[in-house]
mmCIF file with all atom_site columns, C-alpha atoms in Angstrom:
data_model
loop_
_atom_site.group_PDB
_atom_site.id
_atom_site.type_symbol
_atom_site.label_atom_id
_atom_site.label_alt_id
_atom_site.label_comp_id
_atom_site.label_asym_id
_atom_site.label_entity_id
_atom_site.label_seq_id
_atom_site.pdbx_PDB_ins_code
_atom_site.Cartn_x
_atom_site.Cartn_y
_atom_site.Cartn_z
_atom_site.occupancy
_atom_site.B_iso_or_equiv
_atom_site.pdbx_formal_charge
_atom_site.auth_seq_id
_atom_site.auth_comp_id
_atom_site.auth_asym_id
_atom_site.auth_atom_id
_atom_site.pdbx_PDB_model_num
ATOM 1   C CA . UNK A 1 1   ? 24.279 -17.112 0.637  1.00 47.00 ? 22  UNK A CA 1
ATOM 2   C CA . UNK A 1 2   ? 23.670 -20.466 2.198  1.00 47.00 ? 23  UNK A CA 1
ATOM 3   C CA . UNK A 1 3   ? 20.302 -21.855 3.220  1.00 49.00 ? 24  UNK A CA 1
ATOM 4   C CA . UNK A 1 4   ? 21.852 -23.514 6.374  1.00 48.00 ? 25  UNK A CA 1
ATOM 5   C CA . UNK A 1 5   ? 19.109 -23.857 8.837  1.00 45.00 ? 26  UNK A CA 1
ATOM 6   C CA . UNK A 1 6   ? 19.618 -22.220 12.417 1.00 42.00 ? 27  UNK A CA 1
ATOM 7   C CA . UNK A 1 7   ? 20.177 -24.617 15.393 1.00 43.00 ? 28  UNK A CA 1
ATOM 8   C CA . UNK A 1 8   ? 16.666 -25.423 17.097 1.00 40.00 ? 29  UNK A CA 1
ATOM 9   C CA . UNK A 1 9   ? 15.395 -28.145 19.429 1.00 41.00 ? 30  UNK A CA 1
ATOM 10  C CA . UNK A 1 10  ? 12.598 -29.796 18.289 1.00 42.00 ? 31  UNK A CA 1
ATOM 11  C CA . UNK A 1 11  ? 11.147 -26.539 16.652 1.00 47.00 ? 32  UNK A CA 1
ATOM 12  C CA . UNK A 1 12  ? 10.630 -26.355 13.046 1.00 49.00 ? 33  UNK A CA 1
ATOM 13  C CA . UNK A 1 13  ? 13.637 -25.836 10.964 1.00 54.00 ? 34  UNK A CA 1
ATOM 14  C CA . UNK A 1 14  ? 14.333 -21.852 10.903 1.00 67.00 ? 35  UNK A CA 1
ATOM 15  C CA . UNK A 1 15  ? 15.489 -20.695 7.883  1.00 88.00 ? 36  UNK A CA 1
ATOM 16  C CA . UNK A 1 16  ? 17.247 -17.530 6.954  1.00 93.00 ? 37  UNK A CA 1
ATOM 17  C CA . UNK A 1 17  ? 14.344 -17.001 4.812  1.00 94.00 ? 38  UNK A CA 1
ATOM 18  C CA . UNK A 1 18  ? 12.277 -17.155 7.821  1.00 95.00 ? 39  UNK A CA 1
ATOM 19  C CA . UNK A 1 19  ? 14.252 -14.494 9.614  1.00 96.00 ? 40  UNK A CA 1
ATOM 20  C CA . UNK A 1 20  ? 13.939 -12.165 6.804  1.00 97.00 ? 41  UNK A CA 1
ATOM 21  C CA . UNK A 1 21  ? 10.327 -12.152 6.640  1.00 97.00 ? 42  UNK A CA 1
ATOM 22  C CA . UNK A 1 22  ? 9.742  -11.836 10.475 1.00 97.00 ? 43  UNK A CA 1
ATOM 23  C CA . UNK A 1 23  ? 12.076 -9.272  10.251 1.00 98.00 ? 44  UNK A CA 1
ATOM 24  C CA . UNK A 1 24  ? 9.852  -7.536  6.777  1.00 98.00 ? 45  UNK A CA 1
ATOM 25  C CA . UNK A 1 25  ? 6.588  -8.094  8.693  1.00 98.00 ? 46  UNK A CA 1
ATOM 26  C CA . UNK A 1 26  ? 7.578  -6.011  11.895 1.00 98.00 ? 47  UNK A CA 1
ATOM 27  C CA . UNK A 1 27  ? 8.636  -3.188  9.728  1.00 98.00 ? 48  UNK A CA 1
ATOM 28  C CA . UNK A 1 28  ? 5.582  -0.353  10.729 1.00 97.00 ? 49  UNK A CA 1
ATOM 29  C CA . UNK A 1 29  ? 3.312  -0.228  7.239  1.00 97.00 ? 50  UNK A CA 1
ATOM 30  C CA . UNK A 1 30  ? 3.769  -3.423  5.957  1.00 97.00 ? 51  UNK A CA 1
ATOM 31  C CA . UNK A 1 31  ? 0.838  -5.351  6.430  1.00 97.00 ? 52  UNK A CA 1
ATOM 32  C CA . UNK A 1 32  ? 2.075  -8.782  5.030  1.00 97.00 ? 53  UNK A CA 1
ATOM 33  C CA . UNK A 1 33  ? 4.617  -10.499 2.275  1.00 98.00 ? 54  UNK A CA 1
ATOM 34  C CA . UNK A 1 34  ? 3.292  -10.455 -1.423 1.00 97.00 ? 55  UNK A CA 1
ATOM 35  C CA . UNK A 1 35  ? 3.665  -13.945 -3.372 1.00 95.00 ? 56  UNK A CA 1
ATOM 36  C CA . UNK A 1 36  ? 4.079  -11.863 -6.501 1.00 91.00 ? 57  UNK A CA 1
ATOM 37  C CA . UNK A 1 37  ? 1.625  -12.283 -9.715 1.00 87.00 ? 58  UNK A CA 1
ATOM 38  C CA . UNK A 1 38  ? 1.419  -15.898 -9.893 1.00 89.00 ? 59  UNK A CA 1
ATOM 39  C CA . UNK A 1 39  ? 3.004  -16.898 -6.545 1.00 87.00 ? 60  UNK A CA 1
ATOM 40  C CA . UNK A 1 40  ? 6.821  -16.880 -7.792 1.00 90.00 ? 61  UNK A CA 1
ATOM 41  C CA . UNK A 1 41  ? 8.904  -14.876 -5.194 1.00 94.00 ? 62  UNK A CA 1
ATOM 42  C CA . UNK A 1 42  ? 8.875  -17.494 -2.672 1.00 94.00 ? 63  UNK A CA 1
ATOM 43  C CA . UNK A 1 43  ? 12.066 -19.657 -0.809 1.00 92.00 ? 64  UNK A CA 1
ATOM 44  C CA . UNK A 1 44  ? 11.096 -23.438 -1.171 1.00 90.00 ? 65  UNK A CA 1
ATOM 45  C CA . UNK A 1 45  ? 12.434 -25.264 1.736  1.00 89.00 ? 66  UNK A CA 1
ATOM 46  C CA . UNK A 1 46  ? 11.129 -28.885 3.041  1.00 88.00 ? 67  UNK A CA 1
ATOM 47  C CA . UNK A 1 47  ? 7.473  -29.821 3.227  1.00 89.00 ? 68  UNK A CA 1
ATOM 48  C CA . UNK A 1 48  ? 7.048  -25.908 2.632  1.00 91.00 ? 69  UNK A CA 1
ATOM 49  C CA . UNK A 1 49  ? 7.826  -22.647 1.057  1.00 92.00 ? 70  UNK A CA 1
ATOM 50  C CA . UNK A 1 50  ? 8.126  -18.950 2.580  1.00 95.00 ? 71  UNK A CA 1
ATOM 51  C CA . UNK A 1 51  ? 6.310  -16.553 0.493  1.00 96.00 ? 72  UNK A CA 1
ATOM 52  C CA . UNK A 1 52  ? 7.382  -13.416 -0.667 1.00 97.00 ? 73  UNK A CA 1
ATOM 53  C CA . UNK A 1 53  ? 10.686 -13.924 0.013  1.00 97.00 ? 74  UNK A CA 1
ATOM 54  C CA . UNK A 1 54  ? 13.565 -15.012 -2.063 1.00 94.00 ? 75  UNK A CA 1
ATOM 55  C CA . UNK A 1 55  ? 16.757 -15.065 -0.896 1.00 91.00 ? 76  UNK A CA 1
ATOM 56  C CA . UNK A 1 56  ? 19.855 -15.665 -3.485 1.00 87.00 ? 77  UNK A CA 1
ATOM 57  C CA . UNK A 1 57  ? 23.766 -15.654 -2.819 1.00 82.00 ? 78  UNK A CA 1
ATOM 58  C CA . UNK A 1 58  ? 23.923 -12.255 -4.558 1.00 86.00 ? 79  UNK A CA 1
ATOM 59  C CA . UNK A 1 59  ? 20.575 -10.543 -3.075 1.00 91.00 ? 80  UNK A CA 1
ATOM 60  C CA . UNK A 1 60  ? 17.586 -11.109 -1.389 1.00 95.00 ? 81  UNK A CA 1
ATOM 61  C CA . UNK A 1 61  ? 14.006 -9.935  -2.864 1.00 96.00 ? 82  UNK A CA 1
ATOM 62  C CA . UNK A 1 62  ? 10.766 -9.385  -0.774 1.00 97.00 ? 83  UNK A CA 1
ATOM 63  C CA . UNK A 1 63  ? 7.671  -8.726  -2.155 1.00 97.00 ? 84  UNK A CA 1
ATOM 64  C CA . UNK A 1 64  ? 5.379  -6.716  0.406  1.00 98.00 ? 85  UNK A CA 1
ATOM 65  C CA . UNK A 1 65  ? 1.659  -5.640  1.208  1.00 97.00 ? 86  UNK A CA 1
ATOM 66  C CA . UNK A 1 66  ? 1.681  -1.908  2.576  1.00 97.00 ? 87  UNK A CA 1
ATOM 67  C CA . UNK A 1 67  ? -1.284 -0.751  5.016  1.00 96.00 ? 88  UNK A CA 1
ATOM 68  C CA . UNK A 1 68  ? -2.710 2.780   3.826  1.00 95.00 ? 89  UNK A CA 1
ATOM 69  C CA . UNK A 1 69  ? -1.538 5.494   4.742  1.00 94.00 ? 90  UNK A CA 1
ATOM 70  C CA . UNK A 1 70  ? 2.235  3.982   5.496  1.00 95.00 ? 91  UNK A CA 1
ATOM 71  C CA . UNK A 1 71  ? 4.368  6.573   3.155  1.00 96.00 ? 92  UNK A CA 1
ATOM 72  C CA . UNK A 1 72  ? 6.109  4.182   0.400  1.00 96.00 ? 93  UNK A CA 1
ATOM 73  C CA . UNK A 1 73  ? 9.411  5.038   -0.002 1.00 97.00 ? 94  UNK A CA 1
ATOM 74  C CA . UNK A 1 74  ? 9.980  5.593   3.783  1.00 98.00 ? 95  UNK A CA 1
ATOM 75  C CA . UNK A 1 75  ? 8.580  2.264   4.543  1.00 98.00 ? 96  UNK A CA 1
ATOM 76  C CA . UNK A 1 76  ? 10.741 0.333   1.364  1.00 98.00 ? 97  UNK A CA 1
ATOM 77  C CA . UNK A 1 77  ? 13.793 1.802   3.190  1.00 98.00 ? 98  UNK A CA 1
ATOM 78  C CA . UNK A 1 78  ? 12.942 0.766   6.770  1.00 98.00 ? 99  UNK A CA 1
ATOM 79  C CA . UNK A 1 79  ? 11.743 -2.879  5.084  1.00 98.00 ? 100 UNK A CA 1
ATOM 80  C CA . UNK A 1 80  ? 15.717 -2.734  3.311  1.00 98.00 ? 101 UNK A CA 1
ATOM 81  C CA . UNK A 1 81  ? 17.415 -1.871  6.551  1.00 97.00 ? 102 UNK A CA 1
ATOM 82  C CA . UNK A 1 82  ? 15.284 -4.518  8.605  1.00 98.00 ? 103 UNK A CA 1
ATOM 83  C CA . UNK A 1 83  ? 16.338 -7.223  6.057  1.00 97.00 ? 104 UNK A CA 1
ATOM 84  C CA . UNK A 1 84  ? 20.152 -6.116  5.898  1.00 96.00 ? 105 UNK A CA 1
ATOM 85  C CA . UNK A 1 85  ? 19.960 -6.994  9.415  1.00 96.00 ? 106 UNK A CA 1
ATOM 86  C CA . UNK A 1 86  ? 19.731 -10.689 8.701  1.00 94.00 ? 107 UNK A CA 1
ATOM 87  C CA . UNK A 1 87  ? 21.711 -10.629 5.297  1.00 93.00 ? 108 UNK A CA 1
ATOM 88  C CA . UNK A 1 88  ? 24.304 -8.649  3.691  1.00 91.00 ? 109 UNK A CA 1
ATOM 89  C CA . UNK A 1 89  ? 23.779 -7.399  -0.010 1.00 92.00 ? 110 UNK A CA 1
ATOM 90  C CA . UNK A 1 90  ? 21.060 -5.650  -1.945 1.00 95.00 ? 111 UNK A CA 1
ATOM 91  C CA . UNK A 1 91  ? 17.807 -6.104  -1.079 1.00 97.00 ? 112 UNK A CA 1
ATOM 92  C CA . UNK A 1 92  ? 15.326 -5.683  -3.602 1.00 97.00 ? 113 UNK A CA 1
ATOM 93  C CA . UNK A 1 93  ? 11.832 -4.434  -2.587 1.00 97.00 ? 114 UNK A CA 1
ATOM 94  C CA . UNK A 1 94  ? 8.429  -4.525  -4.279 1.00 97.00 ? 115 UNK A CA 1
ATOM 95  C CA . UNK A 1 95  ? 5.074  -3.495  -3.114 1.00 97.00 ? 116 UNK A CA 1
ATOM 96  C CA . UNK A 1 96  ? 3.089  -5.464  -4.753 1.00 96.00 ? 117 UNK A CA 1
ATOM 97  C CA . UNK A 1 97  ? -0.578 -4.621  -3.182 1.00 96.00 ? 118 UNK A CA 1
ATOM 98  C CA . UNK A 1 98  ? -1.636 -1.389  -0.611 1.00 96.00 ? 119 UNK A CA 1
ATOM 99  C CA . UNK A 1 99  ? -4.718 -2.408  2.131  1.00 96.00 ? 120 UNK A CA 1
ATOM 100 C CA . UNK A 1 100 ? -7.151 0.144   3.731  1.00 92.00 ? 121 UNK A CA 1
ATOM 101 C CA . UNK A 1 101 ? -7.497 0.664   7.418  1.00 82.00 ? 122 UNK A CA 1
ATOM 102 C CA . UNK A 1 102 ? -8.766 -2.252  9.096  1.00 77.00 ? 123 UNK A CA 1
ATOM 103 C CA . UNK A 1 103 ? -8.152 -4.761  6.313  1.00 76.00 ? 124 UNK A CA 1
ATOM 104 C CA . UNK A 1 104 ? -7.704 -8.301  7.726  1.00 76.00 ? 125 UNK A CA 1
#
């Protein structure tokens, strides 16, 4: 899978990492990307890095933050369909943290 960066016009660069975590955060439940343990699932591009997301030619892996009550395994699959949107292949899911109501 390449890292090419989508055309823009004096934007900053949008990378296909970007699109796959806008498309993970407006999945209903999840309340934001995870960095894992130690902040390792994360793409690196210039001058920054997109967290909870790492996207490799053969997959892509997102690390999430669920808001209580969203029901987990119906909310992984939406999350996997939302990211196959914006790249093919298996899509690896973790939820690495669950929030209460009204958590910032």
């Amino acid at each position: 899978m390449s890292h090419e960066p989508l055309e823009t016009t004096g934007e900053p660069e949008v990378d296909v990492a970007d699109r796959v975590a806008a498309a993970v955060l407006g999945v209903p439940g999840v309340h934001a990307l995870h960095p894992g343990a130690f902040g390792e699932i994360a793409t690196y591009l210039p001058g920054r890095r997109v967290a909870g997301v790492r996207v490799a030619d053969e997959r892509c892996e997102v690390h999430v933050v669920l808001q209580w009550p969203a029901p987990l395994a119906a909310t992984t699959d939406a999350v996997r369909a939302a990211v196959r949107a914006v790249v093919p292949g298996p899509v690896d899911v973790t939820v690495g943290d669950v929030v209460g109501p009204g958590a910032p």
